[in-house]
JSON list of C-alpha atoms in Angstrom, two decimals:
[
{"chain": "A", "resi": 1121, "resn": "LEU", "atom": "CA", "xyz": [0.00, 0.00, 0.00]},
{"chain": "A", "resi": 1122, "resn": "ARG", "atom": "CA", "xyz": [1.08, 3.59, -0.65]},
{"chain": "A", "resi": 1123, "resn": "ALA", "atom": "CA", "xyz": [1.87, 5.82, 2.31]},
{"chain": "A", "resi": 1124, "resn": "GLU", "atom": "CA", "xyz": [-1.13, 8.14, 1.77]},
{"chain": "A", "resi": 1125, "resn": "THR", "atom": "CA", "xyz": [-3.60, 5.26, 1.84]},
{"chain": "A", "resi": 1126, "resn": "THR", "atom": "CA", "xyz": [-2.49, 3.68, 5.12]},
{"chain": "A", "resi": 1127, "resn": "LEU", "atom": "CA", "xyz": [-3.60, 4.69, 8.58]},
{"chain": "A", "resi": 1128, "resn": "PRO", "atom": "CA", "xyz": [-1.87, 4.32, 11.94]},
{"chain": "A", "resi": 1129, "resn": "THR", "atom": "CA", "xyz": [-2.91, 1.09, 13.61]},
{"chain": "A", "resi": 1130, "resn": "MET", "atom": "CA", "xyz": [-4.47, 2.89, 16.60]},
{"chain": "A", "resi": 1131, "resn": "ILE", "atom": "CA", "xyz": [-7.15, 4.49, 14.38]},
{"chain": "A", "resi": 1132, "resn": "TYR", "atom": "CA", "xyz": [-10.11, 2.35, 13.48]},
{"chain": "A", "resi": 1133, "resn": "PRO", "atom": "CA", "xyz": [-9.92, 1.90, 9.69]},
{"chain": "A", "resi": 1134, "resn": "LYS", "atom": "CA", "xyz": [-13.46, 3.13, 9.02]},
{"chain": "A", "resi": 1135, "resn": "THR", "atom": "CA", "xyz": [-13.06, 6.34, 11.04]},
{"chain": "A", "resi": 1136, "resn": "ILE", "atom": "CA", "xyz": [-11.25, 8.29, 8.32]},
{"chain": "A", "resi": 1137, "resn": "HIS", "atom": "CA", "xyz": [-11.88, 7.69, 4.65]},
{"chain": "A", "resi": 1138, "resn": "LEU", "atom": "CA", "xyz": [-8.77, 8.16, 2.55]},
{"chain": "A", "resi": 1139, "resn": "PRO", "atom": "CA", "xyz": [-7.81, 9.94, 0.45]},
{"chain": "A", "resi": 1140, "resn": "ILE", "atom": "CA", "xyz": [-8.78, 13.14, 2.24]},
{"chain": "A", "resi": 1141, "resn": "THR", "atom": "CA", "xyz": [-10.13, 15.47, -0.44]},
{"chain": "A", "resi": 1142, "resn": "THR", "atom": "CA", "xyz": [-9.31, 19.10, -1.10]},
{"chain": "A", "resi": 1143, "resn": "GLY", "atom": "CA", "xyz": [-12.88, 20.03, -0.18]},
{"chain": "A", "resi": 1144, "resn": "ALA", "atom": "CA", "xyz": [-12.57, 18.32, 3.19]},
{"chain": "A", "resi": 1145, "resn": "ILE", "atom": "CA", "xyz": [-9.37, 20.22, 3.92]},
{"chain": "A", "resi": 1146, "resn": "PHE", "atom": "CA", "xyz": [-11.04, 23.49, 2.91]},
{"chain": "A", "resi": 1147, "resn": "ILE", "atom": "CA", "xyz": [-14.01, 22.81, 5.20]},
{"chain": "A", "resi": 1148, "resn": "PHE", "atom": "CA", "xyz": [-11.65, 21.92, 8.06]},
{"chain": "A", "resi": 1149, "resn": "TRP", "atom": "CA", "xyz": [-9.73, 25.22, 7.79]},
{"chain": "A", "resi": 1150, "resn": "THR", "atom": "CA", "xyz": [-12.98, 27.15, 7.37]},
{"chain": "A", "resi": 1151, "resn": "TRP", "atom": "CA", "xyz": [-14.33, 25.58, 10.53]},
{"chain": "A", "resi": 1152, "resn": "LEU", "atom": "CA", "xyz": [-11.11, 26.41, 12.40]},
{"chain": "A", "resi": 1153, "resn": "CYS", "atom": "CA", "xyz": [-11.38, 30.06, 11.32]},
{"chain": "A", "resi": 1154, "resn": "LEU", "atom": "CA", "xyz": [-15.00, 30.26, 12.45]},
{"chain": "A", "resi": 1155, "resn": "ALA", "atom": "CA", "xyz": [-14.49, 28.53, 15.79]},
{"chain": "A", "resi": 1156, "resn": "PHE", "atom": "CA", "xyz": [-11.34, 30.40, 16.77]},
{"chain": "A", "resi": 1157, "resn": "SER", "atom": "CA", "xyz": [-12.70, 33.77, 15.68]},
{"chain": "A", "resi": 1158, "resn": "ASP", "atom": "CA", "xyz": [-15.72, 33.26, 17.93]},
{"chain": "A", "resi": 1159, "resn": "VAL", "atom": "CA", "xyz": [-13.64, 32.16, 20.91]},
{"chain": "A", "resi": 1160, "resn": "PHE", "atom": "CA", "xyz": [-11.05, 34.91, 20.55]},
{"chain": "A", "resi": 1161, "resn": "ALA", "atom": "CA", "xyz": [-13.71, 37.56, 19.96]},
{"chain": "A", "resi": 1162, "resn": "TYR", "atom": "CA", "xyz": [-15.29, 36.54, 23.25]},
{"chain": "A", "resi": 1163, "resn": "PHE", "atom": "CA", "xyz": [-12.05, 36.66, 25.24]},
{"chain": "A", "resi": 1164, "resn": "VAL", "atom": "CA", "xyz": [-10.70, 39.84, 23.65]},
{"chain": "A", "resi": 1165, "resn": "GLY", "atom": "CA", "xyz": [-14.06, 41.55, 24.10]},
{"chain": "A", "resi": 1166, "resn": "LYS", "atom": "CA", "xyz": [-14.31, 40.38, 27.70]},
{"chain": "A", "resi": 1167, "resn": "ASN", "atom": "CA", "xyz": [-10.77, 41.50, 28.62]},
{"chain": "A", "resi": 1168, "resn": "LEU", "atom": "CA", "xyz": [-10.14, 44.52, 26.40]},
{"chain": "A", "resi": 1169, "resn": "GLY", "atom": "CA", "xyz": [-13.60, 45.52, 25.20]},
{"chain": "A", "resi": 1170, "resn": "ARG", "atom": "CA", "xyz": [-14.62, 49.10, 25.90]},
{"chain": "A", "resi": 1171, "resn": "THR", "atom": "CA", "xyz": [-16.59, 50.26, 22.86]},
{"chain": "A", "resi": 1172, "resn": "LYS", "atom": "CA", "xyz": [-19.97, 48.64, 22.35]},
{"chain": "A", "resi": 1173, "resn": "LEU", "atom": "CA", "xyz": [-20.61, 47.56, 18.78]},
{"chain": "A", "resi": 1174, "resn": "ALA", "atom": "CA", "xyz": [-24.11, 49.05, 19.00]},
{"chain": "A", "resi": 1175, "resn": "LYS", "atom": "CA", "xyz": [-22.59, 52.54, 18.74]},
{"chain": "A", "resi": 1176, "resn": "LEU", "atom": "CA", "xyz": [-21.24, 51.75, 15.26]},
{"chain": "A", "resi": 1177, "resn": "ALA", "atom": "CA", "xyz": [-23.81, 49.26, 14.02]},
{"chain": "A", "resi": 1178, "resn": "PRO", "atom": "CA", "xyz": [-27.23, 49.44, 15.70]},
{"chain": "A", "resi": 1179, "resn": "ALA", "atom": "CA", "xyz": [-28.41, 46.21, 14.06]},
{"chain": "A", "resi": 1180, "resn": "ALA", "atom": "CA", "xyz": [-25.45, 44.29, 15.50]},
{"chain": "A", "resi": 1181, "resn": "GLY", "atom": "CA", "xyz": [-26.13, 45.85, 18.89]},
{"chain": "A", "resi": 1182, "resn": "ALA", "atom": "CA", "xyz": [-29.77, 44.82, 18.77]},
{"chain": "A", "resi": 1183, "resn": "THR", "atom": "CA", "xyz": [-28.81, 41.25, 17.91]},
{"chain": "A", "resi": 1184, "resn": "SER", "atom": "CA", "xyz": [-26.00, 40.95, 20.42]},
{"chain": "A", "resi": 1185, "resn": "PRO", "atom": "CA", "xyz": [-25.94, 43.85, 22.92]},
{"chain": "A", "resi": 1186, "resn": "ASN", "atom": "CA", "xyz": [-22.70, 42.86, 24.69]},
{"chain": "A", "resi": 1187, "resn": "LYS", "atom": "CA", "xyz": [-20.50, 42.66, 21.59]},
{"chain": "A", "resi": 1188, "resn": "THR", "atom": "CA", "xyz": [-17.61, 45.10, 21.47]},
{"chain": "A", "resi": 1189, "resn": "VAL", "atom": "CA", "xyz": [-15.60, 46.58, 18.62]},
{"chain": "A", "resi": 1190, "resn": "GLU", "atom": "CA", "xyz": [-12.40, 45.25, 20.21]},
{"chain": "A", "resi": 1191, "resn": "GLY", "atom": "CA", "xyz": [-13.86, 41.75, 20.30]},
{"chain": "A", "resi": 1192, "resn": "VAL", "atom": "CA", "xyz": [-14.77, 41.91, 16.63]},
{"chain": "A", "resi": 1193, "resn": "LEU", "atom": "CA", "xyz": [-11.28, 43.12, 15.73]},
{"chain": "A", "resi": 1194, "resn": "GLY", "atom": "CA", "xyz": [-9.67, 40.37, 17.84]},
{"chain": "A", "resi": 1195, "resn": "GLY", "atom": "CA", "xyz": [-11.82, 37.70, 16.23]},
{"chain": "A", "resi": 1196, "resn": "CYS", "atom": "CA", "xyz": [-11.04, 39.05, 12.76]},
{"chain": "A", "resi": 1197, "resn": "ALA", "atom": "CA", "xyz": [-7.30, 39.10, 13.47]},
{"chain": "A", "resi": 1198, "resn": "VAL", "atom": "CA", "xyz": [-7.21, 35.49, 14.66]},
{"chain": "A", "resi": 1199, "resn": "SER", "atom": "CA", "xyz": [-9.42, 34.31, 11.83]},
{"chain": "A", "resi": 1200, "resn": "ALA", "atom": "CA", "xyz": [-7.26, 36.15, 9.28]},
{"chain": "A", "resi": 1201, "resn": "ALA", "atom": "CA", "xyz": [-4.11, 34.54, 10.70]},
{"chain": "A", "resi": 1202, "resn": "LEU", "atom": "CA", "xyz": [-5.66, 31.07, 10.58]},
{"chain": "A", "resi": 1203, "resn": "GLY", "atom": "CA", "xyz": [-6.98, 31.81, 7.09]},
{"chain": "A", "resi": 1204, "resn": "MET", "atom": "CA", "xyz": [-3.46, 32.65, 5.95]},
{"chain": "A", "resi": 1205, "resn": "LEU", "atom": "CA", "xyz": [-2.11, 29.46, 7.48]},
{"chain": "A", "resi": 1206, "resn": "GLY", "atom": "CA", "xyz": [-4.85, 27.42, 5.83]},
{"chain": "A", "resi": 1207, "resn": "ALA", "atom": "CA", "xyz": [-4.24, 29.10, 2.48]},
{"chain": "A", "resi": 1208, "resn": "TRP", "atom": "CA", "xyz": [-0.53, 28.32, 2.76]},
{"chain": "A", "resi": 1209, "resn": "VAL", "atom": "CA", "xyz": [-1.25, 24.67, 3.64]},
{"chain": "A", "resi": 1210, "resn": "GLN", "atom": "CA", "xyz": [-3.62, 24.38, 0.67]},
{"chain": "A", "resi": 1211, "resn": "LYS", "atom": "CA", "xyz": [-1.13, 26.14, -1.62]},
{"chain": "A", "resi": 1212, "resn": "TRP", "atom": "CA", "xyz": [-3.54, 28.90, -2.69]},
{"chain": "A", "resi": 1213, "resn": "PRO", "atom": "CA", "xyz": [-2.17, 31.49, -5.11]},
{"chain": "A", "resi": 1214, "resn": "TYR", "atom": "CA", "xyz": [-1.30, 34.72, -3.28]},
{"chain": "A", "resi": 1215, "resn": "TRP", "atom": "CA", "xyz": [-1.92, 32.85, -0.03]},
{"chain": "A", "resi": 1216, "resn": "VAL", "atom": "CA", "xyz": [-1.26, 35.83, 2.24]},
{"chain": "A", "resi": 1217, "resn": "LEU", "atom": "CA", "xyz": [-3.90, 37.99, 0.59]},
{"chain": "A", "resi": 1218, "resn": "THR", "atom": "CA", "xyz": [-6.46, 35.30, -0.16]},
{"chain": "A", "resi": 1219, "resn": "GLY", "atom": "CA", "xyz": [-6.08, 33.72, 3.29]},
{"chain": "A", "resi": 1220, "resn": "MET", "atom": "CA", "xyz": [-6.51, 37.04, 5.10]},
{"chain": "A", "resi": 1221, "resn": "VAL", "atom": "CA", "xyz": [-9.58, 37.96, 3.05]},
{"chain": "A", "resi": 1222, "resn": "HIS", "atom": "CA", "xyz": [-11.12, 34.51, 3.53]},
{"chain": "A", "resi": 1223, "resn": "GLY", "atom": "CA", "xyz": [-10.49, 34.50, 7.28]},
{"chain": "A", "resi": 1224, "resn": "THR", "atom": "CA", "xyz": [-11.72, 38.06, 7.82]},
{"chain": "A", "resi": 1225, "resn": "LEU", "atom": "CA", "xyz": [-14.92, 37.49, 5.84]},
{"chain": "A", "resi": 1226, "resn": "LEU", "atom": "CA", "xyz": [-15.61, 34.34, 7.87]},
{"chain": "A", "resi": 1227, "resn": "ALA", "atom": "CA", "xyz": [-15.16, 36.24, 11.13]},
{"chain": "A", "resi": 1228, "resn": "LEU", "atom": "CA", "xyz": [-17.56, 38.97, 10.12]}
]
């Protein structure tokens, strides 16, 4: 068997279906961007947040009254960084730019 079609013996063979497709890798990195942006937005907003998002965007304030501008910026920064890493892993053209745009749009 080729190296990319074998699994470590500790993993049940039907747990992961090989080969792992490009789409699955894209979804994985997209999920990472979304999850980490949410978590970091919460912690940055909780620790550094001073400006309520409702002052800049009343609709966002009505939906989520405790969101802060600092939290949004923190979530966008982490998501952009993970987006860049994911774009580099996937060998996207212009990975810095495309990864940052992808990550930031996911965080917003």
